Amino acid sequence: MDVLAIWLGKLIGTALRRLGRRGNALPGLVVERIFPQFLPSVLGRLEQGVVIVSGTNGKTTTTKMLAAVLAQRYRVLTNDTGSNFVRGAITATCEHADWRGRLAADVAVFELDEAHAVRFVEVVKPQRVLLLNVMRDQLDRFGEIDTTAQLLRTVAAAADTAVVLNADDPRVTAIAAQVSAPVTYFGVAPDLRADFPTDEELYASPANAPVGNRPVLGAELLRMNLGETSDIDLRIAGTTESIALRAGGAHNAQNAAGAAAMALTYGLSAQTVAAGLRAVEPAFGRGQTFTVEDRRLVLHLVKNPAGFRQTLRTLTAYQPAAVVIAINDDYADGRDVSWLWDVQFREPLADVRAGHSWLLTSGTRAADMALRLRYDEIDTDAIETDLRAGVLRAVRHIPIGQTVIVLSTYTAMWALHAILLDIGAPVQAAMEPAPAQDADVAITMRQAAQLRSDGALAEPGDRT
Amino acid sequence: MTPLTLVHLYPAEMNIYGDTGNVLVLRRRLQWRGLGVDVVPVAVGDPIPAHADVILGGGGQDAAQGDIGLDFASRGAQLRAMADDGVVMLAICGSYQLLGREFLTKDGVRIAGTAVLDVTTTGSDTRLIGNHLVDTDFGRLAGYENHSGLTELGPGVSPLGKTVIGRGNNGKDGREGAMRDNVFGTYLHGPVLAKSPLFADELLRRAYARRGDGVELEPLDDALAHRAAAVAAGRPR
């Protein structure tokens, strides 16, 4: 039965690629409808089981990190294209299984967003769950941060072997009470704490910041020297390891601690964990670099206020000659752009502008972004709604050899990725190489819209 | 001339959809005209300064409203007196509801409001959410609504405007928001003042008029706001 499901998934995937459409959730959609027991049946045979990575920010990079670490010992199945819902997991499984229906893997590491993770654990019980944070994000989907925390609680409660929680996020640590599996933690050293504000701390005064005793940490970020790549010291179990992380920014240093703490629950040594972390390349849209007309372009995803803030803080390390901020308001970007007003642009961008960066806003809501900046007393040099035109304008404005940083919301990032492959070339591999995978799995907005109307992107509580 | 006093209610809790941006918009518009402004945050238990000229309140998570509700309601007498005296108020979403007479939750719990606005809100299972376009005396306001409370207007208020796209106060009567004297309640996030410079300046104009300062607000270059509003008005629900 599983063989049939795999054949079906593979056939659809192949057909889609022949048609030039790469909707990477469609095969999963079809298989899920026809073979509802497929996923638990196949994944249930994995010797090391399934681990789910969830939370508001950092899922993709942390999943990549955890996959890289576990790959030091195991054969890893992961949904590394950022397709973080149930059908994406099925599609990844279909693509990695051979035509005889056998999955050459020992462990599955799945990034799942909060709502889809709840659906996933109804079908597949994970052995392990890693929860990163709860921040306001796309609130027009869930309505409230507390709802998001509740969703994650449901996911963590489904694990039976290990749950790893972020000790520095009170909404995450509160989940420990409802979890039956053994809980371990990751966190950052007290003197780094100020660099990792919780959602409350971003908006409230420091006096309101929660204080409490911290649990013992499986992995702790001790020191970070940030740049495009970061030098970090990570205490992993009893050992301190120095690691040059190729994923930049404070948040990724913290994510590395999360991946490390989860890897420890498999019995991996600190040295093995460190080796895996050193091997990680930036995930899709998280600092990927391209060359375009002899300039360098770095693409960063921005999804919510906390993530935007973190990304802005890494900007000065790049010394960019130009910055492009691309804001779409499609479903996956968040239809409501008022979240931009929860990001403080004035200081981080003033620094960048003081270095004479040229600034352009793009995407559907380019004008809203420029307006936001105006109220933070940052002047936008140009507004260009069309993404391709905007990127080319920024590239051609700066001298050869200089860098453009592009900050982009989700659907704009997918579109930009296709555009950048057309007008330029990636400097590093765009995707983690995986068996029988096309490197190019960019979904255009049109395809995303098609997936949405197919119901592949439906959320719990959606009203049509 | 003394600076305008702008009171910001519960900034740490009632800030959920970028509504603190309304404070920033007013602050900057005054600053750009060389006019002084003093922003006073008011948290639970803090006094509202008697000389407040403008009071702003944003939306919050439902849980926060429960915590905030009691404190807000305890200020009813003061807020009603200020409203009757012409203090300018802009209340978004949860703050709008608490400026009303009461909020009846889905479970039948009555949360007392401040009765500054003659409106009542009932909790429902439906979420009214999406891009929101409203025709008002202050222009066409483009924003975003996201609420499960349904608000009905009593005789003591007029609606802020008519919904062009969106559900508005209760999804039934085609009306959005409520106003009386210089008090405005609305479900529009955006933040509403960002793409509505006319409305923002109207609030400021009324605040200065009440003080009798004779301040003329110079026009600002709002081409960008109008452009953003035009884009927003064309977005699907």
XYZ file of C-alpha atoms in Angstrom:
701
model
C 0.000 0.000 0.000
C 2.816 2.362 0.858
C 4.497 1.513 -2.423
C 1.408 2.620 -4.296
C 1.313 5.843 -2.340
C 4.942 6.510 -3.090
C 4.457 5.772 -6.773
C 1.501 8.129 -6.873
C 3.421 10.864 -5.124
C 6.427 10.423 -7.381
C 4.328 10.324 -10.543
C 2.594 13.524 -9.650
C 5.874 15.151 -8.735
C 7.389 14.073 -12.043
C 4.333 15.223 -13.979
C 4.464 18.595 -12.307
C 8.112 19.042 -13.124
C 7.445 18.106 -16.767
C 4.702 20.708 -16.854
C 7.128 23.239 -15.459
C 5.105 23.614 -12.304
C 6.781 22.969 -9.060
C 4.098 23.061 -6.445
C 5.904 21.027 -3.881
C 2.849 20.342 -1.798
C 0.596 19.036 -4.576
C 1.898 15.452 -4.598
C 1.383 15.369 -0.865
C -2.098 16.754 -1.234
C -3.078 13.965 -3.566
C -1.416 11.210 -1.536
C -2.929 12.456 1.699
C -6.398 12.311 0.253
C -5.996 8.782 -1.068
C -3.727 7.154 1.496
C -4.387 8.721 4.885
C -2.347 6.079 6.684
C 0.669 6.518 4.448
C 2.580 8.984 6.533
C 2.261 7.326 9.947
C 2.976 3.964 8.380
C 6.181 4.973 6.626
C 7.469 7.312 9.323
C 6.590 4.814 12.020
C 9.268 2.536 10.612
C 12.064 5.060 11.089
C 14.451 3.730 13.684
C 15.097 7.114 15.272
C 11.590 8.381 14.683
C 10.392 11.876 13.925
C 11.381 15.210 15.424
C 9.276 18.319 14.861
C 10.773 21.805 14.988
C 8.247 24.569 15.559
C 7.789 28.088 16.907
C 7.374 31.484 15.342
C 10.885 32.291 14.143
C 13.907 30.218 13.219
C 12.235 26.972 12.195
C 13.824 26.673 8.799
C 17.364 27.416 9.891
C 17.103 25.330 13.070
C 15.708 22.410 11.099
C 18.597 22.708 8.706
C 21.037 22.836 11.611
C 19.496 19.856 13.353
C 19.430 17.899 10.098
C 23.099 18.707 9.510
C 24.016 17.608 13.016
C 22.005 14.366 12.903
C 23.442 13.652 9.451
C 26.791 13.195 11.173
C 25.438 9.869 12.368
C 22.112 9.123 10.694
C 20.435 9.182 7.314
C 18.113 12.164 7.591
C 14.796 12.919 5.912
C 13.768 16.541 6.130
C 11.410 19.022 4.472
C 14.176 21.416 3.723
C 12.386 23.484 1.130
C 10.491 25.348 3.791
C 7.234 23.677 2.864
C 6.254 23.418 6.451
C 2.906 21.707 6.455
C 1.627 18.153 6.426
C 1.458 17.776 2.665
C 4.971 19.096 2.332
C 6.137 16.358 4.704
C 4.364 13.751 2.597
C 5.906 15.138 -0.564
C 9.370 15.084 0.979
C 8.774 11.483 2.028
C 7.621 10.478 -1.458
C 10.580 12.105 -3.103
C 13.097 10.465 -0.807
C 11.628 6.990 -0.984
C 12.854 4.742 -3.749
C 10.510 3.236 -6.295
C 10.280 0.108 -4.198
C 8.767 2.156 -1.425
C 11.682 2.006 0.938
C 12.766 5.050 2.816
C 16.515 5.162 3.116
C 16.454 7.144 6.309
C 16.848 6.641 10.030
C 15.294 9.846 11.306
C 12.938 12.534 10.023
C 13.360 16.192 10.969
C 10.346 18.252 10.015
C 9.891 21.968 10.233
C 6.205 22.619 10.783
C 4.427 25.851 11.435
C 2.263 25.950 14.523
C -1.117 25.268 12.961
C 0.087 22.574 10.631
C 2.062 20.901 13.408
C -1.192 20.367 15.294
C -2.682 18.628 12.275
C 0.492 16.635 11.766
C 0.537 15.200 15.293
C -3.044 14.034 14.852
C -1.737 11.777 12.098
C 1.846 11.060 13.179
C 2.998 10.935 16.791
C 6.473 12.481 16.932
C 9.102 11.101 19.250
C 10.642 14.524 19.795
C 9.609 18.162 19.613
C 11.800 21.272 19.673
C 10.047 24.573 20.426
C 11.886 27.785 19.668
C 9.722 30.790 20.594
C 6.328 32.410 20.481
C 6.226 35.846 18.929
C 3.484 37.877 17.336
C 3.380 36.829 13.722
C 0.736 36.751 11.063
C -1.817 37.449 13.704
C -4.482 37.672 11.068
C -4.247 33.888 10.953
C -4.369 32.922 14.593
C -5.777 36.039 16.165
C -3.610 36.009 19.285
C -0.228 35.076 20.630
C -1.784 32.934 23.382
C -3.552 30.876 20.731
C -0.197 30.222 19.115
C 1.228 29.095 22.452
C -1.691 26.725 22.900
C -1.086 25.183 19.504
C 2.528 24.530 20.425
C 1.430 22.994 23.713
C -0.654 20.472 21.797
C 2.315 19.619 19.609
C 4.738 19.168 22.513
C 2.254 17.042 24.433
C 2.259 14.551 21.558
C 5.955 13.705 21.934
C 6.918 10.610 23.919
C 10.736 10.612 23.934
C 12.057 14.148 24.357
C 10.899 17.743 24.327
C 13.403 20.586 24.106
C 12.284 24.089 25.069
C 13.730 27.586 24.895
C 14.446 28.509 28.500
C 14.446 32.211 27.625
C 10.877 32.371 26.332
C 8.322 32.199 29.172
C 5.490 31.178 26.884
C 7.573 28.215 25.768
C 8.805 27.195 29.214
C 5.219 27.277 30.485
C 4.500 24.416 28.105
C 6.680 22.054 30.164
C 3.850 21.583 32.630
C 1.648 19.904 30.009
C 4.303 17.638 28.535
C 4.710 13.990 29.505
C 8.026 13.326 27.736
C 11.305 14.288 29.460
C 12.027 18.000 28.970
C 15.410 19.616 28.444
C 16.252 23.222 27.658
C 18.480 25.485 25.646
C 19.211 29.107 26.317
C 21.639 32.002 26.194
C 24.058 33.118 28.886
C 22.693 35.791 31.251
C 24.954 38.513 29.883
C 23.651 37.867 26.367
C 20.043 37.875 27.493
C 19.416 41.500 26.493
C 20.075 40.582 22.852
C 17.167 38.139 22.840
C 14.042 39.939 23.972
C 10.792 38.047 24.266
C 7.655 39.359 22.637
C 6.694 41.069 25.923
C 10.063 42.696 26.278
C 9.944 44.099 22.780
C 6.874 46.141 23.650
C 6.875 46.517 27.411
C 9.307 48.263 29.654
C 12.194 46.208 31.064
C 10.525 46.448 34.456
C 7.801 44.174 33.157
C 10.258 41.541 31.952
C 9.567 38.227 33.657
C 12.173 36.976 36.097
C 12.483 33.483 37.412
C 14.800 30.588 38.015
C 16.217 29.073 34.914
C 16.317 25.327 34.494
C 19.532 23.493 33.731
C 20.415 23.923 30.065
C 21.455 21.113 27.747
C 23.022 23.686 25.453
C 23.864 27.279 26.187
C 25.095 30.102 23.994
C 27.984 31.631 25.918
C 29.477 34.109 23.543
C 28.818 35.418 20.079
C 30.842 37.536 17.726
C 28.361 38.516 15.065
C 28.960 39.176 11.429
C 27.893 37.686 8.153
C 29.167 34.516 9.728
C 29.303 34.376 13.476
C 31.906 33.007 15.823
C 30.107 31.516 18.748
C 30.953 29.592 21.885
C 28.364 26.991 22.645
C 28.329 24.959 25.829
C 27.030 21.568 24.754
C 26.388 19.318 27.746
C 29.634 19.709 29.720
C 31.912 20.925 26.914
C 32.394 24.353 25.382
C 32.803 24.337 21.612
C 33.873 27.232 19.394
C 31.952 27.240 16.160
C 32.083 29.425 13.056
C 28.400 29.523 12.090
C 27.625 30.283 8.491
C 24.148 31.461 9.376
C 24.541 35.042 10.568
C 22.732 36.996 13.231
C 22.083 36.614 16.915
C 18.925 34.609 16.356
C 20.814 31.918 14.482
C 23.347 31.646 17.286
C 20.400 30.979 19.570
C 18.896 28.530 17.084
C 22.193 26.635 17.069
C 21.796 26.133 20.823
C 18.327 24.720 20.209
C 19.560 22.313 17.561
C 22.439 21.280 19.815
C 20.192 20.579 22.807
C 17.897 18.438 20.668
C 20.834 16.565 19.136
C 22.024 15.686 22.653
C 18.815 13.737 23.242
C 19.989 11.276 20.579
C 23.153 10.645 22.538
C 25.435 12.508 20.141
C 28.676 13.853 21.597
C 29.417 17.565 21.854
C 32.148 17.187 19.216
C 29.753 15.570 16.764
C 27.173 18.271 17.358
C 29.748 21.001 16.808
C 30.975 19.366 13.605
C 27.424 19.318 12.269
C 26.829 22.959 13.099
C 30.015 23.985 11.350
C 28.762 22.291 8.189
C 25.455 24.188 7.907
C 24.839 26.468 4.928
C 22.277 29.263 5.113
C 18.756 28.074 4.423
C 16.626 29.309 1.589
C 15.999 33.013 1.928
C 18.048 33.254 5.103
C 21.147 35.033 3.946
C 21.588 33.286 0.620
C 23.998 35.104 -1.615
C 23.743 35.720 -5.345
C 25.808 37.558 -7.919
C 23.830 39.844 -10.200
C 25.610 41.915 -12.873
C 28.862 41.647 -10.911
C 27.303 42.903 -7.715
C 26.643 40.808 -4.662
C 23.076 40.363 -3.443
C 22.057 38.803 -0.147
C 18.470 37.714 0.384
C 16.840 37.680 3.821
C 13.333 36.694 4.772
C 11.394 38.973 7.125
C 8.134 37.619 8.478
C 7.250 39.387 11.702
C 8.448 42.177 13.971
C 10.919 40.099 15.999
C 12.486 38.530 12.928
C 12.661 41.873 11.129
C 14.373 43.431 14.091
C 16.941 40.641 14.262
C 17.654 40.870 10.559
C 18.039 44.653 10.650
C 20.669 44.272 13.332
C 22.798 42.151 11.040
C 22.734 44.732 8.242
C 25.693 46.835 9.270
C 27.959 43.781 9.166
C 27.349 43.619 5.400
C 28.149 47.307 4.777
C 25.617 47.290 1.935
C 25.736 49.905 -0.793
C 22.009 49.415 -1.262
C 19.104 47.994 0.673
C 15.870 46.768 -0.863
C 12.854 46.097 1.357
C 10.174 44.081 -0.428
C 6.787 43.841 1.284
C 3.954 41.765 -0.118
C 0.589 41.221 1.544
C -0.416 37.898 0.106
C -1.825 35.272 2.452
C 1.558 33.831 3.415
C 3.028 37.298 4.038
C 0.254 38.402 6.325
C -2.602 40.343 4.694
C -2.423 43.034 7.363
C 0.715 45.166 6.983
C 0.256 47.031 10.258
C 2.900 44.724 11.747
C 5.477 46.967 10.081
C 4.633 49.556 12.740
C 5.804 47.164 15.445
C 9.314 47.259 13.974
C 11.673 50.028 14.906
C 13.614 51.095 11.811
C 15.001 54.402 12.892
C 18.208 53.284 14.594
C 19.229 50.225 12.612
C 18.562 51.839 9.239
C 20.080 55.162 10.251
C 23.341 53.319 10.851
C 23.134 51.704 7.459
C 22.173 54.989 5.782
C 25.049 56.757 7.485
C 27.260 54.440 5.469
C 25.554 55.918 2.394
C 23.315 52.975 1.517
C 20.766 53.595 -1.184
C 17.278 52.530 -0.141
C 14.436 51.187 -2.289
C 11.142 49.648 -1.274
C 9.402 47.094 -3.445
C 6.586 44.554 -3.474
C 2.843 45.136 -3.432
C 2.970 47.320 -0.340
C 6.134 49.233 -1.242
C 4.378 52.535 -0.585
C 3.261 51.428 2.893
C 6.831 50.442 3.668
C 8.151 53.800 2.499
C 5.463 55.533 4.566
C 6.487 53.536 7.609
C 10.071 54.583 7.090
C 9.093 58.221 6.636
C 7.542 58.197 10.076
C 10.827 56.855 11.399
C 12.560 59.726 9.573
C 14.207 57.471 7.033
C 13.912 58.665 3.455
C 13.367 56.073 0.784
C 15.279 56.840 -2.406
C 12.939 54.969 -4.722
C 9.711 53.003 -4.696
C 9.371 50.250 -7.264
C 6.468 47.873 -6.766
C 7.675 45.375 -9.357
C 10.256 43.111 -7.721
C 12.381 42.482 -10.768
C 12.509 46.149 -11.676
C 13.273 47.054 -8.081
C 16.161 44.644 -7.728
C 17.679 45.654 -11.051
C 17.407 49.300 -10.162
C 19.220 48.761 -6.886
C 21.870 46.594 -8.473
C 22.575 49.078 -11.252
C 22.686 51.982 -8.846
C 25.772 50.721 -7.026
C 29.353 50.162 -8.129
C 30.507 46.762 -9.308
C 31.628 44.530 -6.481
C 29.365 46.161 -3.902
C 26.535 44.507 -1.983
C 22.755 44.840 -2.104
C 20.832 43.452 0.846
C 17.270 42.443 0.075
C 14.831 42.060 2.956
C 11.693 40.377 1.773
C 8.430 38.919 2.983
C 7.559 35.348 2.176
C 5.877 35.376 -1.210
C 8.146 38.140 -2.471
C 11.096 35.979 -1.476
C 9.875 33.050 -3.553
C 9.344 35.328 -6.515
C 12.719 36.977 -5.993
C 14.463 33.656 -5.841
C 13.201 32.790 -9.313
C 14.070 36.276 -10.551
C 17.572 36.088 -9.103
C 18.242 32.751 -10.742
C 17.198 34.389 -13.980
C 19.183 37.625 -13.761
C 22.076 36.272 -11.733
C 23.511 33.170 -10.117
C 23.661 31.770 -6.600
C 27.001 31.931 -4.828
C 26.173 29.048 -2.538
C 23.842 26.123 -3.201
C 20.265 27.391 -2.999
C 18.967 24.239 -1.433
C 20.497 21.566 0.713
C 21.366 18.960 -1.889
C 19.151 15.942 -1.457
C 18.736 12.795 -3.510
C 16.578 13.168 -6.605
C 15.602 16.734 -5.794
C 15.450 19.545 -8.257
C 17.377 22.545 -6.996
C 14.752 24.838 -8.408
C 11.570 24.475 -6.415
C 10.541 28.099 -6.377
C 6.814 28.604 -6.207
C 5.607 31.682 -7.971
C 2.776 33.652 -6.444
C 0.476 32.261 -9.068
C 1.318 28.727 -8.051
C 0.942 29.642 -4.389
C -2.499 30.979 -5.250
C -3.304 27.741 -7.016
C -2.194 25.719 -4.012
C -4.360 27.907 -1.852
C -7.417 27.339 -3.981
C -6.633 23.623 -3.972
C -6.943 23.828 -0.221
C -3.291 22.940 0.271
C -2.710 26.065 2.311
C -5.928 26.012 4.307
C -5.609 26.662 8.015
C -7.719 25.472 10.913
C -10.458 27.990 11.411
C -10.258 29.302 7.865
C -13.510 30.524 6.475
C -13.793 30.469 2.699
C 2.816 77.634 24.113
C 2.613 74.459 26.135
C 3.131 71.216 24.288
C 0.125 69.121 23.344
C -0.374 66.352 25.892
C -0.962 63.031 24.223
C -1.995 60.233 26.568
C -1.211 56.711 25.414
C -3.337 54.143 27.250
C -1.832 50.778 28.221
C 1.032 50.875 25.709
C 2.440 47.535 26.841
C -0.784 45.572 26.467
C -3.084 47.318 23.996
C -0.638 47.341 21.115
C -1.358 44.199 19.256
C -1.785 45.258 15.622
C 0.601 48.140 15.199
C -1.771 50.617 16.836
C 1.081 52.309 18.683
C 1.798 53.676 15.231
C -1.054 56.149 15.751
C 0.949 57.752 18.553
C 4.004 57.939 16.326
C 2.030 59.489 13.465
C 0.646 62.275 15.631
C 3.992 62.886 17.311
C 5.808 63.250 14.030
C 3.141 65.420 12.403
C 3.498 67.820 15.305
C 7.275 67.634 15.309
C 7.443 68.338 11.572
C 5.452 71.492 12.163
C 7.703 72.574 15.013
C 4.914 71.991 17.529
C 5.663 70.535 20.934
C 4.150 67.275 22.140
C 4.378 65.389 25.397
C 3.475 61.690 25.199
C 2.315 60.328 28.549
C 1.996 56.544 28.854
C -0.739 55.427 31.214
C -0.462 51.893 32.550
C -2.768 50.101 34.962
C -2.999 52.229 38.104
C -1.412 55.331 36.589
C -3.379 58.582 36.694
C -4.547 60.184 33.466
C -3.244 63.748 33.554
C -6.092 66.228 33.879
C -4.578 68.400 31.137
C -4.659 65.635 28.520
C -5.451 67.015 25.073
C -5.567 63.755 23.123
C -6.095 60.214 24.413
C -5.144 57.214 22.270
C -5.891 53.559 22.934
C -5.139 50.526 20.798
C -6.317 46.945 20.422
C -5.175 44.062 22.557
C -5.465 40.345 22.941
C -8.719 39.291 24.524
C -6.865 38.135 27.629
C -5.264 41.527 28.045
C -8.655 43.152 27.779
C -9.810 41.127 30.741
C -6.892 42.376 32.846
C -7.147 45.885 31.481
C -10.934 45.990 31.547
C -11.263 46.655 35.260
C -8.707 49.426 35.246
C -10.235 51.027 32.167
C -13.750 50.857 33.616
C -12.588 52.431 36.873
C -11.757 55.570 34.918
C -15.281 55.899 33.559
C -16.264 59.047 35.427
C -13.075 60.889 34.529
C -13.168 59.832 30.878
C -16.824 60.782 30.486
C -16.162 64.196 31.972
C -13.184 64.699 29.673
C -15.162 63.573 26.659
C -17.979 65.989 27.528
C -15.345 68.698 27.813
C -14.136 68.000 24.277
C -10.912 66.091 24.907
C -9.973 64.319 21.694
C -10.007 60.534 21.920
C -9.179 57.853 19.382
C -9.876 54.300 20.510
C -9.130 51.271 18.371
C -10.756 47.857 18.637
C -10.477 46.709 22.274
C -10.161 50.285 23.491
C -13.209 51.217 21.381
C -15.167 48.442 23.027
C -14.118 49.581 26.503
C -15.132 53.160 25.723
C -18.600 51.691 25.245
C -21.183 50.827 27.882
C -20.340 47.172 28.177
C -18.937 44.077 26.534
C -20.961 40.882 26.782
C -18.662 37.896 26.284
C -19.640 34.677 24.508
C -19.922 33.036 27.919
C -22.387 35.621 29.074
C -20.004 37.585 31.274
C -20.695 41.323 31.349
C -17.596 43.470 31.283
C -18.429 47.029 32.236
C -17.054 49.730 29.952
C -16.677 53.426 30.576
C -19.896 54.507 28.810
C -18.052 57.307 27.066
C -19.597 56.089 23.816
C -23.176 54.902 23.593
C -22.273 51.500 22.155
C -22.443 47.902 23.367
C -20.383 44.995 22.129
C -21.193 41.298 22.124
C -18.588 38.581 21.717
C -19.219 36.123 18.922
C -17.686 33.069 17.311
C -17.177 34.830 14.028
C -14.021 36.743 13.327
C -14.553 39.804 11.140
C -11.194 40.064 9.498
C -9.693 41.541 6.364
C -8.944 44.697 4.478
C -11.378 47.427 5.474
C -12.356 50.530 3.561
C -14.632 53.087 5.204
C -16.147 56.313 3.850
C -16.152 59.037 6.469
C -16.361 62.805 6.746
C -12.578 62.729 6.952
C -12.034 60.905 3.705
C -11.953 57.277 2.759
C -10.075 55.418 5.486
C -8.097 52.340 4.428
C -7.170 49.862 7.113
C -7.660 46.341 8.387
C -10.225 44.932 10.793
C -9.741 41.905 13.020
C -12.359 41.438 15.717
C -14.900 38.969 16.974
C -16.779 41.524 19.015
C -19.917 42.852 17.332
C -20.729 46.447 18.241
C -24.154 48.058 18.140
C -24.644 51.818 18.213
C -27.066 53.592 20.512
C -28.674 56.985 19.914
C -25.871 58.883 21.611
C -23.338 58.318 18.798
C -23.047 58.521 15.048
C -21.117 55.952 13.099
C -17.641 56.985 12.046
C -18.542 55.998 8.515
C -19.996 53.556 6.047
C -18.172 50.381 5.119
C -17.178 50.187 1.473
C -15.194 46.969 1.786
C -15.414 44.973 4.994
C -17.882 44.114 7.738
C -17.584 47.066 10.140
C -19.123 47.241 13.597
C -21.281 44.149 13.415
C -21.385 42.961 9.814
C -25.076 43.814 9.558
C -25.707 47.540 9.374
C -22.943 48.594 7.011
C -21.523 51.040 9.528
C -18.109 51.316 11.069
C -16.951 52.921 14.256
C -18.682 55.460 16.434
C -18.204 59.123 17.288
C -19.560 61.913 19.415
C -18.050 65.290 20.257
C -14.298 64.695 19.790
C -14.377 61.008 20.650
C -13.781 58.427 17.928
C -13.937 54.669 18.209
C -13.106 52.369 15.339
C -12.102 48.837 14.415
C -9.631 50.083 11.842
C -6.067 48.966 12.359
C -3.471 50.113 9.838
C -2.602 51.972 11.976
C -5.581 54.050 10.946
C -3.881 57.441 11.091
C -0.909 56.415 8.938
C -2.780 56.339 5.643
C -5.336 58.923 6.768
C -3.437 62.192 7.191
C -6.678 64.162 6.902
C -8.133 62.326 9.868
C -4.880 62.629 11.823
C -4.797 66.393 11.290
C -8.492 66.666 12.127
C -7.776 65.186 15.556
C -4.944 67.645 16.073
C -7.014 70.578 14.826
C -9.782 69.782 17.275
C -7.317 69.412 20.132
C -5.856 72.864 19.477
C -9.312 74.382 18.936
C -10.387 73.138 22.356
C -7.365 74.814 23.907
C -8.157 78.035 22.072
C -4.537 78.224 20.976
C -5.326 79.458 17.498
C -2.791 77.102 16.005
C -2.927 76.725 12.231
C -1.619 73.412 11.065
C 0.647 73.888 8.051
C -0.040 71.356 5.333
C 2.478 68.550 5.107
C 3.529 66.660 2.012
C 1.286 63.621 2.298
C 1.687 62.276 -1.224
C 3.218 59.077 0.123
C 0.330 58.472 2.517
C -2.191 59.023 -0.269
C -0.274 56.659 -2.512
C -0.190 53.973 0.163
C -3.896 54.509 0.855
C -4.734 54.119 -2.828
C -2.841 50.831 -2.969
C -4.520 49.616 0.213
C -7.956 50.534 -1.118
C -7.368 48.297 -4.121
C -6.360 45.209 -2.163
C -8.746 42.259 -1.970
C -10.713 41.715 1.186
